[in-house]
Short mmCIF file of C-alpha atoms in Angstrom, two decimals:
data_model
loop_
_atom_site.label_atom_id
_atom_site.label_comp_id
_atom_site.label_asym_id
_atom_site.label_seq_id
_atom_site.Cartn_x
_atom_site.Cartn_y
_atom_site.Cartn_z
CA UNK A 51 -45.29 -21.43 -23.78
CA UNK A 52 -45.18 -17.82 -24.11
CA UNK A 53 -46.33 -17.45 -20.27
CA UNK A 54 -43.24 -19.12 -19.25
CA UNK A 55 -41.07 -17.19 -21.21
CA UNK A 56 -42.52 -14.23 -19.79
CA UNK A 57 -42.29 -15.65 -16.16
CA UNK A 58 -38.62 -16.81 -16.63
CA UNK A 59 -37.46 -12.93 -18.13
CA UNK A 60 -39.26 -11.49 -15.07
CA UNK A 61 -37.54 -13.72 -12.63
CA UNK A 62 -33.90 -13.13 -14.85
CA UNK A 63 -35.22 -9.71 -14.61
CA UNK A 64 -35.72 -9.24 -10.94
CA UNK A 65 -32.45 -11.70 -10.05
CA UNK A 66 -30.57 -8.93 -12.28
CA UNK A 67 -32.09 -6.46 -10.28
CA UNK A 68 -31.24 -7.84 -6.65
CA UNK A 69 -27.50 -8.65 -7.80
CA UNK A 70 -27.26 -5.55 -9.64
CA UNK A 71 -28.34 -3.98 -6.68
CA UNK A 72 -24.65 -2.80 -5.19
CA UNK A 73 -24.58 -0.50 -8.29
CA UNK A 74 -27.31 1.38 -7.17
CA UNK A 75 -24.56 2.74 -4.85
CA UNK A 76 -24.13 6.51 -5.99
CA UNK A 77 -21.06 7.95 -5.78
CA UNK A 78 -20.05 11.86 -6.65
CA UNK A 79 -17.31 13.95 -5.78
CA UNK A 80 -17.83 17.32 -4.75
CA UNK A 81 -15.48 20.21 -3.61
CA UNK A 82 -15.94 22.73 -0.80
CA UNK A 83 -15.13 25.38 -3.38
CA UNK A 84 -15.99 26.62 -6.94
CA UNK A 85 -13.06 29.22 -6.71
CA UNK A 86 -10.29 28.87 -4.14
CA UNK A 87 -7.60 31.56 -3.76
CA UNK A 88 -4.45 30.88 -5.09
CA UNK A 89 -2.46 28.61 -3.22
CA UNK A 90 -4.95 27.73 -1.13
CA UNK A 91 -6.33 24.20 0.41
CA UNK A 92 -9.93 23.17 -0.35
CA UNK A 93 -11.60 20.35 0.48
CA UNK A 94 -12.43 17.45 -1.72
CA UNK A 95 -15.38 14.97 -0.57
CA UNK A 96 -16.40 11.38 -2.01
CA UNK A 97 -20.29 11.28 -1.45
CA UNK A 98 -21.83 7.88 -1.16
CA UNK A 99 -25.45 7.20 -1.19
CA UNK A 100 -26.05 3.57 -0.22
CA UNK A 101 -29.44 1.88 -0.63
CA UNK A 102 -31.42 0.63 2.35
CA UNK A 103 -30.15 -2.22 4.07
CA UNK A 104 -26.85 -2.06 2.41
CA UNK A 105 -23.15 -1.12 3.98
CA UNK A 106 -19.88 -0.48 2.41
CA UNK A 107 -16.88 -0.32 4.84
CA UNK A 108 -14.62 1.44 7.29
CA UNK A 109 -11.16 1.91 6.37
CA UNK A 110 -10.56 -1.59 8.57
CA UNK A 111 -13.40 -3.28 7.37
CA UNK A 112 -13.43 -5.80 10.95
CA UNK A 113 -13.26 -9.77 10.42
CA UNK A 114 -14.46 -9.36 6.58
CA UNK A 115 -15.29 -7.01 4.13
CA UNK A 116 -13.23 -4.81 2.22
CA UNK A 117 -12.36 -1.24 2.79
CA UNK A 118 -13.60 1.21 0.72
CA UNK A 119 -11.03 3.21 -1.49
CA UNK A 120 -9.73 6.68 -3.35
CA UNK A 121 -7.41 6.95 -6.01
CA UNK A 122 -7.07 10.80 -6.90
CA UNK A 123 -6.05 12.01 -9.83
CA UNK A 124 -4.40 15.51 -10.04
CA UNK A 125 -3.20 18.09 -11.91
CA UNK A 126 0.10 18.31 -11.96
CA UNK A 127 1.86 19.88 -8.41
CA UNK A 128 -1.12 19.27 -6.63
CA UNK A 129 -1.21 17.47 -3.72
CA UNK A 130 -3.62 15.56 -1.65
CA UNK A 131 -3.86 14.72 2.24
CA UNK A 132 -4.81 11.32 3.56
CA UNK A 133 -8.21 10.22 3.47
CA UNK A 134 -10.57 11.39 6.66
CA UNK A 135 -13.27 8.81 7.93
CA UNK A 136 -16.11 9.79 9.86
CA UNK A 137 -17.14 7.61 12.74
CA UNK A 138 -18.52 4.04 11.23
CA UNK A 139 -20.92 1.75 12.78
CA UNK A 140 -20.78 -1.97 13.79
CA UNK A 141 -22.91 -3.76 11.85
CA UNK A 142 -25.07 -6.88 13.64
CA UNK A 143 -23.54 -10.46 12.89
CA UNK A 144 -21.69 -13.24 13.73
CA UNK A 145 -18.47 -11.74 12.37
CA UNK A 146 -17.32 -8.20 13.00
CA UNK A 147 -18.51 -5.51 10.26
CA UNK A 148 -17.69 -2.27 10.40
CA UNK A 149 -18.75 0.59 7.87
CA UNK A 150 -21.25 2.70 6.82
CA UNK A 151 -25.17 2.70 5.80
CA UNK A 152 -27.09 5.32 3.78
CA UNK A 153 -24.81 8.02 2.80
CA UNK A 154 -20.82 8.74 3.93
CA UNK A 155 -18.66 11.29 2.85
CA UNK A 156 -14.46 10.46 2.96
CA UNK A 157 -13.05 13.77 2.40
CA UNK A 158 -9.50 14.74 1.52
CA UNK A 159 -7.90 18.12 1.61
CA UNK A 160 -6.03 19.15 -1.64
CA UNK A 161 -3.91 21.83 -2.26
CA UNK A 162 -2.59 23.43 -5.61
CA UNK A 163 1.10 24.44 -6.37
CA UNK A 164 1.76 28.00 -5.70
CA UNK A 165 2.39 28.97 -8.95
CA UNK A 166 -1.31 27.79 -10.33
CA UNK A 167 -3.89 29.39 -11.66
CA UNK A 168 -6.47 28.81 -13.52
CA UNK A 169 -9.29 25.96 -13.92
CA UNK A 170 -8.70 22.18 -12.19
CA UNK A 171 -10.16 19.05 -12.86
CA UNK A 172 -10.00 16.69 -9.57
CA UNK A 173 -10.87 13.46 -10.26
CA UNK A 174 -11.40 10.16 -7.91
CA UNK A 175 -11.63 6.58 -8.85
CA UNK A 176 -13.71 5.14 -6.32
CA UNK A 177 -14.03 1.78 -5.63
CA UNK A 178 -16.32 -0.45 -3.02
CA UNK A 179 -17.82 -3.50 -1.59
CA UNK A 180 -21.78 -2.91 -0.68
CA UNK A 181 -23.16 -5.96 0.92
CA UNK A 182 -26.33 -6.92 2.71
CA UNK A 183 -26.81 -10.71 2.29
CA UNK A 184 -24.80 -10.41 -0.73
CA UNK A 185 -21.89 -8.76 -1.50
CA UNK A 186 -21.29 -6.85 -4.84
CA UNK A 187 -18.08 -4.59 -5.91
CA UNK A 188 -18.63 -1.26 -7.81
CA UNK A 189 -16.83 1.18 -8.25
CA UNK A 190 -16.91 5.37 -10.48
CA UNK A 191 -14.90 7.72 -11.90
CA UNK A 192 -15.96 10.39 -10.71
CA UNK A 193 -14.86 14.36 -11.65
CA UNK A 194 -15.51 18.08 -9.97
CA UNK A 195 -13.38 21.37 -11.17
CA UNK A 196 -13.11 24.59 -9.35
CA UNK A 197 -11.14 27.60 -10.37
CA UNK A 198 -7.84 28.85 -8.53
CA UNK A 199 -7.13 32.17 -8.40
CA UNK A 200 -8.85 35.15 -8.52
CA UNK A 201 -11.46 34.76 -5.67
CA UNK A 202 -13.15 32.99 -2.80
CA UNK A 203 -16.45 31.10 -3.62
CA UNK A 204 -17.41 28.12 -1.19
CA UNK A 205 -19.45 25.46 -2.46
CA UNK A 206 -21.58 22.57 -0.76
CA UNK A 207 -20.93 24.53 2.74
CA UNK A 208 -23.84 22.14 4.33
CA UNK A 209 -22.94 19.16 3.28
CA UNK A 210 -19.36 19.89 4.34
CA UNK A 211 -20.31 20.98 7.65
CA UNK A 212 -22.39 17.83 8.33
CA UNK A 213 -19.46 15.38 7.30
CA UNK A 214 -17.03 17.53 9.21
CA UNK A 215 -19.16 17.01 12.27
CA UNK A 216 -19.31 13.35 12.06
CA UNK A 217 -15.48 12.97 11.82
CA UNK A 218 -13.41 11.96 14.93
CA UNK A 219 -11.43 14.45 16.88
CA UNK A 220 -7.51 13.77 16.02
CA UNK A 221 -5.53 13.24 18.89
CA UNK A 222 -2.25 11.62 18.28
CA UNK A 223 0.36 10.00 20.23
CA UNK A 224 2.09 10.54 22.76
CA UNK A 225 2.64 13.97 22.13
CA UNK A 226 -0.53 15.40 22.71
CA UNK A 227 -1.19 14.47 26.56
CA UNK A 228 -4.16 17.06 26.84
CA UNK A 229 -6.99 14.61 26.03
CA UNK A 230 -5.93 11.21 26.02
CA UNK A 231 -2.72 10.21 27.21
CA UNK A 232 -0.90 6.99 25.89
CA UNK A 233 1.64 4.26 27.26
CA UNK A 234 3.43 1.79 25.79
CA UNK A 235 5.27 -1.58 26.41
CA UNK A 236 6.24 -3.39 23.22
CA UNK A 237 2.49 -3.79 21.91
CA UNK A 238 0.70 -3.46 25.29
CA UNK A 239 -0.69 -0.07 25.39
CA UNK A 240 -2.59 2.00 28.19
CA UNK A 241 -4.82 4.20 26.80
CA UNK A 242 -6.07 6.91 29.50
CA UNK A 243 -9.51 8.43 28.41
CA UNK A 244 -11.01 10.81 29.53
CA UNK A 245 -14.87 10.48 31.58
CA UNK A 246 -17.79 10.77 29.81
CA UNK A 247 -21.18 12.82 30.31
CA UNK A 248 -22.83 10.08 31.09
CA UNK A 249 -20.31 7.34 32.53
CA UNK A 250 -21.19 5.10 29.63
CA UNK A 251 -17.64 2.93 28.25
CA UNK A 252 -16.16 3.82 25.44
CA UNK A 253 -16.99 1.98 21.96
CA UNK A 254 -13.39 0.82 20.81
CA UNK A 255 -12.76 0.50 16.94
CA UNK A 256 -9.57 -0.53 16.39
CA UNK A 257 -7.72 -0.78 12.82
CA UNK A 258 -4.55 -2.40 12.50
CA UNK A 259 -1.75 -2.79 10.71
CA UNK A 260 -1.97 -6.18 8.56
CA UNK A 261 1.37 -7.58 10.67
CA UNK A 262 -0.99 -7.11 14.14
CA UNK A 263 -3.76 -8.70 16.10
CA UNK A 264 -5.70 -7.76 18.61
CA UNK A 265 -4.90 -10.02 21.65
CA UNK A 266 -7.37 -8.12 24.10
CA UNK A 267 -9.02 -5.25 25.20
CA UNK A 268 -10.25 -3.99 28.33
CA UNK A 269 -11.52 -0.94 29.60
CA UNK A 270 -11.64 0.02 33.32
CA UNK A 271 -13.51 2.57 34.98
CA UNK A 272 -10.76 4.76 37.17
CA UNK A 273 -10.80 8.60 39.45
CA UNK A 274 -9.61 10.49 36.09
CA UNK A 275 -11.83 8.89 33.69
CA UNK A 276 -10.91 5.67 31.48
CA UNK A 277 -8.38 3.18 31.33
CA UNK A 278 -8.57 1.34 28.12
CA UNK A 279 -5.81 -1.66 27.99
CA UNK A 280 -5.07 -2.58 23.92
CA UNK A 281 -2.87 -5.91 23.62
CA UNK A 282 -2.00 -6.71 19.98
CA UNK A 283 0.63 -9.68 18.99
CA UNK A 284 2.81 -9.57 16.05
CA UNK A 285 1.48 -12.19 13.08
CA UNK A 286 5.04 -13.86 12.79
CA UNK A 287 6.36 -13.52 9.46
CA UNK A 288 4.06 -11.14 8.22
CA UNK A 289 5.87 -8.60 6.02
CA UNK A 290 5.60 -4.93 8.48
CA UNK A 291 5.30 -1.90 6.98
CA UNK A 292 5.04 1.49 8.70
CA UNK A 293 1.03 1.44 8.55
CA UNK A 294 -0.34 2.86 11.55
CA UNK A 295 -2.32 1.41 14.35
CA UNK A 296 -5.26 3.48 15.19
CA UNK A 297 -7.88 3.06 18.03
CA UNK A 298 -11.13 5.09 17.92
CA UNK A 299 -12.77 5.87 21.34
CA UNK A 300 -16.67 6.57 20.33
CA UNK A 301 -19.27 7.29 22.66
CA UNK A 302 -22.89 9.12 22.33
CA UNK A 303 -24.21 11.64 24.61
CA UNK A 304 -27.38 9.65 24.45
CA UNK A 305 -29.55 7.10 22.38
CA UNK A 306 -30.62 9.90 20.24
CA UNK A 307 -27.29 12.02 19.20
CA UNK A 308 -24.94 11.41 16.76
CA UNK A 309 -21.91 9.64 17.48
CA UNK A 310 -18.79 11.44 18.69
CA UNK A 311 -15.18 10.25 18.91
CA UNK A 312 -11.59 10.56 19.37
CA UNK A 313 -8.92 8.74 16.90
CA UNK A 314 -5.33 7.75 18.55
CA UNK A 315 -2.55 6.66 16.97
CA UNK A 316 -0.47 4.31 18.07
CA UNK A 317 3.13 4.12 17.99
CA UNK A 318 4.01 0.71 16.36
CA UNK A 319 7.81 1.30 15.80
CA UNK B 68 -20.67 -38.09 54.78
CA UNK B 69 -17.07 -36.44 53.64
CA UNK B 70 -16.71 -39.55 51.16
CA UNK B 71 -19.92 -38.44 49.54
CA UNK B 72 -18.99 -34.69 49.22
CA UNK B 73 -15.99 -35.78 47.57
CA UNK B 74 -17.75 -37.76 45.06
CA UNK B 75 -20.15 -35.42 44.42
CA UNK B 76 -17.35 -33.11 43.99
CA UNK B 77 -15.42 -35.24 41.66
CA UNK B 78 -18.83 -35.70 39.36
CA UNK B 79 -19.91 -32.31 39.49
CA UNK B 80 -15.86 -31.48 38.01
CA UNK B 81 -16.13 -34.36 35.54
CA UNK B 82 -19.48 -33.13 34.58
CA UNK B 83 -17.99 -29.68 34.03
CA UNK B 84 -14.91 -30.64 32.16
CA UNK B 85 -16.95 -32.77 30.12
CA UNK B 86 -19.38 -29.79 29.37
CA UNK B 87 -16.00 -28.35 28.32
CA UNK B 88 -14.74 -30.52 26.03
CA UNK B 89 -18.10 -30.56 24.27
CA UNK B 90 -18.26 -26.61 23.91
CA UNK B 91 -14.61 -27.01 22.45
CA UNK B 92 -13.18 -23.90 21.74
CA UNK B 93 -12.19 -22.64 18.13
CA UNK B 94 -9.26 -24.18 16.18
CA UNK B 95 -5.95 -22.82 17.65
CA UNK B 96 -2.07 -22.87 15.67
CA UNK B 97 -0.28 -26.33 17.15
CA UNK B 98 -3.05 -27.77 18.41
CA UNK B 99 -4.82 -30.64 16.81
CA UNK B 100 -7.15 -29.78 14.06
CA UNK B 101 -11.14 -30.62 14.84
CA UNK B 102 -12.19 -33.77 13.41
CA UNK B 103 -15.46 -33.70 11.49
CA UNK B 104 -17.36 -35.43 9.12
CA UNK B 105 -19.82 -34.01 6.51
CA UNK B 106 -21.62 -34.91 3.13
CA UNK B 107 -19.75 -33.95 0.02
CA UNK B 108 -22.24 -32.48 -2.98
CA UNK B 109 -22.98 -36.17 -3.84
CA UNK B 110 -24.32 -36.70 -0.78
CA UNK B 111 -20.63 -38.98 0.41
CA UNK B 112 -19.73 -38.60 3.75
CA UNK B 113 -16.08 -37.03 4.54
CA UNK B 114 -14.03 -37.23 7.51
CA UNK B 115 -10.98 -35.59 8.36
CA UNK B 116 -9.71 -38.16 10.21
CA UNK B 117 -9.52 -40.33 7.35
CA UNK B 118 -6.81 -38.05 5.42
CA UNK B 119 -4.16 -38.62 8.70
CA UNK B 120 -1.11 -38.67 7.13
CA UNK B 121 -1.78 -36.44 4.34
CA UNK B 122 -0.99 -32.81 4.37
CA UNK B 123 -5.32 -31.16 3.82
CA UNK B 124 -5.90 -27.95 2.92
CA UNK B 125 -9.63 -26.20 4.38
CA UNK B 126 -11.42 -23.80 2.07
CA UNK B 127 -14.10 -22.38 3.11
CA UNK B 128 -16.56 -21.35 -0.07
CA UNK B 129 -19.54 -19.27 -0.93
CA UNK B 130 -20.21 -19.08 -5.10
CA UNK B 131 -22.02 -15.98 -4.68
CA UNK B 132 -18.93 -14.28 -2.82
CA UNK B 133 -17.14 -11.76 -5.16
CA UNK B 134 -13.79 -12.49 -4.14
CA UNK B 135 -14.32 -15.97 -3.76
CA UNK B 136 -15.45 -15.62 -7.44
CA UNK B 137 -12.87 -13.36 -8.21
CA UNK B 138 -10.17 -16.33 -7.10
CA UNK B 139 -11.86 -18.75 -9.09
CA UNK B 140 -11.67 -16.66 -11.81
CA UNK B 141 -8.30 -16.26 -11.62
CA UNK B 142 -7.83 -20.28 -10.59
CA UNK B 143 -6.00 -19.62 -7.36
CA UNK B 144 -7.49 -22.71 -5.64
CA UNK B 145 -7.90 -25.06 -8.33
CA UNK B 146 -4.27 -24.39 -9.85
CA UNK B 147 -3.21 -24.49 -6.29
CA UNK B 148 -5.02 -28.25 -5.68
CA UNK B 149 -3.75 -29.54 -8.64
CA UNK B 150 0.02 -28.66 -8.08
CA UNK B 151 -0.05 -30.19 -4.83
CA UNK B 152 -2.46 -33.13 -5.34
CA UNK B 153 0.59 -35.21 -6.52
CA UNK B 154 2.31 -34.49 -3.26
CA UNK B 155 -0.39 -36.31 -1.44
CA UNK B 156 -2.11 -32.97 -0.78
CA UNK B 157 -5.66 -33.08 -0.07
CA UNK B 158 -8.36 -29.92 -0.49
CA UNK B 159 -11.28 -29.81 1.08
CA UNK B 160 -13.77 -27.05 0.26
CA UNK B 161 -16.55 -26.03 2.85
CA UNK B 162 -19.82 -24.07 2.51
CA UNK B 163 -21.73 -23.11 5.30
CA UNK B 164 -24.45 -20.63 3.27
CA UNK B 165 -27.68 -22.38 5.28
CA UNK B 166 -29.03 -21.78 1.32
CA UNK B 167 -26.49 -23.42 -0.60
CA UNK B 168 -27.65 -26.71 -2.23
CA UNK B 169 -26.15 -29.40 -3.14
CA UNK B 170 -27.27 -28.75 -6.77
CA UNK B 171 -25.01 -25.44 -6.65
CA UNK B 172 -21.79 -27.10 -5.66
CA UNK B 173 -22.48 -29.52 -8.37
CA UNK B 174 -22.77 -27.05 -11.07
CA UNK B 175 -19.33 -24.69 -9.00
CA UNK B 176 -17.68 -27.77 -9.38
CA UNK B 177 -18.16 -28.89 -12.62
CA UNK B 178 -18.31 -25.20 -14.14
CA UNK B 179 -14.68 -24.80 -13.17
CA UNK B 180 -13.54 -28.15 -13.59
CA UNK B 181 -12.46 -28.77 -10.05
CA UNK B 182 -10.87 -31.99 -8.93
CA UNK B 183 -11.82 -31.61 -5.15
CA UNK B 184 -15.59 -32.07 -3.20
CA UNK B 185 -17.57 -29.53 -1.65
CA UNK B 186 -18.59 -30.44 1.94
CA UNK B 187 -22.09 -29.19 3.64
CA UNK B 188 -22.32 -27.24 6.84
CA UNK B 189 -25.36 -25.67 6.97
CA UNK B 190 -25.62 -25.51 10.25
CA UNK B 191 -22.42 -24.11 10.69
CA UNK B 192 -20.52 -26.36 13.47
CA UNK B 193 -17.79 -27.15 11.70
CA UNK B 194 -17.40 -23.76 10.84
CA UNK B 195 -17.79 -22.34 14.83
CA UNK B 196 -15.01 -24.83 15.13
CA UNK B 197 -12.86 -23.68 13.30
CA UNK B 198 -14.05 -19.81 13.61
CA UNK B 199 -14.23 -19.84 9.71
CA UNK B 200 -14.89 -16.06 9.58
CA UNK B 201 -14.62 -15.31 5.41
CA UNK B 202 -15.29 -16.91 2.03
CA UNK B 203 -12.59 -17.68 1.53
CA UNK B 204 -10.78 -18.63 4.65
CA UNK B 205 -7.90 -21.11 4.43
CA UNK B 206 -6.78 -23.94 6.88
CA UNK B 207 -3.46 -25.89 6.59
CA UNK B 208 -3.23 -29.18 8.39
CA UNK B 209 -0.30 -31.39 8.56
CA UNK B 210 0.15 -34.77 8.11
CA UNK B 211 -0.11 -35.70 11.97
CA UNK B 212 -3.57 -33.63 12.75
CA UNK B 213 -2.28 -30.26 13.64
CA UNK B 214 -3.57 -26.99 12.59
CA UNK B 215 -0.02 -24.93 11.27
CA UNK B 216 -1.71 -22.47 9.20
CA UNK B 217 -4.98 -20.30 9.59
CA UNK B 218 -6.31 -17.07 7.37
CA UNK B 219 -6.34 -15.60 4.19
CA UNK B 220 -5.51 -17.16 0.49
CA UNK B 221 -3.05 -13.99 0.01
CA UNK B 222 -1.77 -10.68 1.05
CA UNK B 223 -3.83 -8.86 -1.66
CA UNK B 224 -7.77 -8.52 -0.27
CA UNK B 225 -8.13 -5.49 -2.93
CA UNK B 226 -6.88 -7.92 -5.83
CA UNK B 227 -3.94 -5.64 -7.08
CA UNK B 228 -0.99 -6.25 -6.08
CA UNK B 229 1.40 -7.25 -8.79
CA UNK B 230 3.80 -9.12 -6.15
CA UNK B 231 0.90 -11.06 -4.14
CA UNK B 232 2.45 -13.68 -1.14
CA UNK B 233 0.12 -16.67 -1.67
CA UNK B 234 0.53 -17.75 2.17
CA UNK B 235 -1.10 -21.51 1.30
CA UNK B 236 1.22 -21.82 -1.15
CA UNK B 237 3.93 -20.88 1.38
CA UNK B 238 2.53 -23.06 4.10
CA UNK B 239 2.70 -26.18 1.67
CA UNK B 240 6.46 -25.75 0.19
CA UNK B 241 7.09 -25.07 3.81
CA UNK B 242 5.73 -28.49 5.19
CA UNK B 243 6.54 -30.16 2.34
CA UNK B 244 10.20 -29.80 2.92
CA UNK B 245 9.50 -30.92 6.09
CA UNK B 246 10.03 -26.99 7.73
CA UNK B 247 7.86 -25.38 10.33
CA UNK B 248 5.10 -22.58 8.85
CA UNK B 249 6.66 -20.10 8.86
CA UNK B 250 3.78 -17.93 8.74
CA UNK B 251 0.91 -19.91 11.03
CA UNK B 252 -1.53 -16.82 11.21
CA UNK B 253 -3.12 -13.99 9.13
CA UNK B 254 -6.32 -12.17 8.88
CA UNK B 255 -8.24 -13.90 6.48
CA UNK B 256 -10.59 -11.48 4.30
CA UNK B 257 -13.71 -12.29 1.77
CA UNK B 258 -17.71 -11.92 2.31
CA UNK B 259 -18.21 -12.93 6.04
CA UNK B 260 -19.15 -16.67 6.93
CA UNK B 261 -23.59 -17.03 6.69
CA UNK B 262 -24.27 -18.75 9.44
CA UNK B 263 -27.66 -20.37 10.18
CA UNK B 264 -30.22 -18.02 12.94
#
């Protein structure tokens, strides 16, 4: 009798354990400095470490999934950029996943108000969806301070520079012709690219708008480098808002480096 | 000797086409709907075909999904069934989880009182079908067979929104007042599909 008891609470126990697993997602937020002059931007960074064999998501999370997100919460006059995402993964599957294993950092830039000085607290409610052959939500509320004013001291300069060298380069559209060079008809766009090292094909990510589908994508091989063709239909009435379509090109040097890419966005208006 | 070319020809396409229609591609807006039939959680078996005339709604299911638990929950299906049961509505529930037993859909089903079956597809061809992507993942069928709505419960995968479009909801006032969907197609979200190695 008091065996089974025993063997039920461990397997309550370790049932707890696997579902509680997707807590063991740490998150933290951390800022590039501990004193920033006045007026000046700094960088804020959500950290999360993910356990093994878990993801959490890309801003689009592909065919399911759910994006991982940031709510800040400032002092007043301060403001805060958009999120920046380094280069995801795809994960393996039947449907596609697209996020993040191990540890990411989404960082945001913030800047104070002129006038301010003094201490700040910058906090970020985070929130999640880890999943491996389960899926379990967590989120944190998570806090850092730094002083403005009166100084210059970085902070987590490594850990900065690592994240900042996993994020795409930005390259949007069409203005900026010099790397990648966009056309458009309606929502058929031609997406010139340029060659790579190693005349591999680009990795395509592409994150939509919820009022847009992608149709189909090619890429074809051509003298100046890439031509990547992105057709995406309208889902008919589907409330459109002004959210951006992006594409991110991604390609490795080789097996062994890290990722690199470029993020375009598309004109959807 | 032409004569037998031509025959061998004819076979050869026949064979081909009927390769075709066996591989059927994935449910598609306007088209008919893909028949099946599978066991509910007491074992019954359920066809579509038998609900022609009726207006069915497809849900595809996993208990152990957090938004599909999130939904039940809040009793966005089952308050959604029960409205439109009256209206000759019929729901339909799917899971494909290769681990799901029969057992478990019992216990979903009577822990939150739902009037409607789960169906088994464990080896997920009804699901490939209908390239059922996400728990949950919603299918609208009219009453003559077609497919007129495919994708996601809401507008609101985060679970915020105070103003959330429920597009089955939509779909059904639609049909029932004997409109077209006005909204046939959205990306569904929720815990991917399992399907079986």
């Amino acid at each position: 009798m008091g065996m089974r008891f025993v063997a039920v609470a461990v397997v309550n126990l370790l049932l707890f354990c696997e579902i509680g697993a997707g807590d063991e997602v740490k998150a933290q937020l951390l800022l590039d400095h501990a004193v920033v002059a006045q007026g000046k931007p700094f960088a804020a960074g959500v950290l999360l470490e993910i356990p093994a064999g878990w993801h959490v998501y890309w801003k689009y999370p592909g065919d399911a999934g759910l994006a991982t997100a940031v709510k800040w919460e400032l002092p007043p006059g301060f403001r805060v950029s958009e999120l920046s995402w380094p280069i995801p993964r795809r994960f393996p599957g039947e449907v596609e996943i697209i996020g993040y294993e191990n540890q990411v950092m989404l960082t945001a830039v913030v800047t104070p108000p002129e006038r301010f000085v003094g201490d700040a607290s910058i906090g970020a409610s985070i929130s999640w969806l880890a999943c491996k052959d389960l899926c379990v939500p967590g989120k944190a509320a998570t806090a850092a301070r730094l002083r403005v004013g009166g100084g210059d001291e970085p902070a987590n300069q490594e850990l900065f520079s690592t994240w900042r060298a996993r994020m795409p380069l930005e390259m949007s559209s069409p203005a900026d012709g010099k790397l990648v060079r966009v056309e458009r008809v309606g929502f058929e766009y031609s997406i010139h690219a340029p060659a790579l090292e190693n005349s591999a094909a680009y990795d395509l990510f592409i994150a939509p708008p919820s009022w847009l589908k992608v149709h189909g994508i090619s890429q074809e091989r051509q003298a100046e480098g890439w031509l990547i063709r992105l057709s995406m239909t309208e889902l008919e009435g589907v409330a459109q808002d002004a959210a951006r379509l992006e594409a991110l090109l991604v390609w490795r040097v080789d097996a062994a480096s890290q990722p690199r890419a470029i993020r375009v966005l598309l004109p959807t208006q | 000797m032409f004569s037998r070319i031509r025959w061998s020809v004819v076979a050869l396409a026949w064979c081909v086409c009927a390769g075709m229609a066996l591989a059927d591609p994935p449910a598609q807006i306007g088209k008919p709907a893909p028949g099946f039939t599978l066991a509910d959680q007491n074992g019954q078996s359920v066809s579509l075909s038998s609900y022609r005339g009726k207006i069915v709604v497809l849900e595809w299911i996993n208990p152990q999904c957090p938004f599909v638990q999130r939904h039940y929950k809040a009793g966005t299906m089952k308050t959604l069934a029960s409205t439109y049961a009256p209206r000759d509505v019929v729901w339909l529930a799917i899971n494909t989880t290769p681990t799901a037993t029969a057992e478990e859909n019992k216990a979903w089903i009577a822990k939150h009182g739902l009037a409607y079956p789960i169906l088994s597809d464990k080896d997920g061809s009804v699901a490939r079908q209908y390239a059922a992507k996400t728990t949950p993942h919603m299918f609208v069928i009219s009453r003559d067979g077609t497919l007129v709505y495919e994708g996601a419960i809401d507008d609101d995968p985060q679970g915020t929104k105070g103003d959330r479009v429920n597009y089955v909801h939509k779909a059904l006032e639609e049909l029932l007042a004997g409109k077209a969907v006005t909204t046939p197609h959205t990306r569904s979200y929720g815990c991917s599909v399992k399907y079986a190695e």
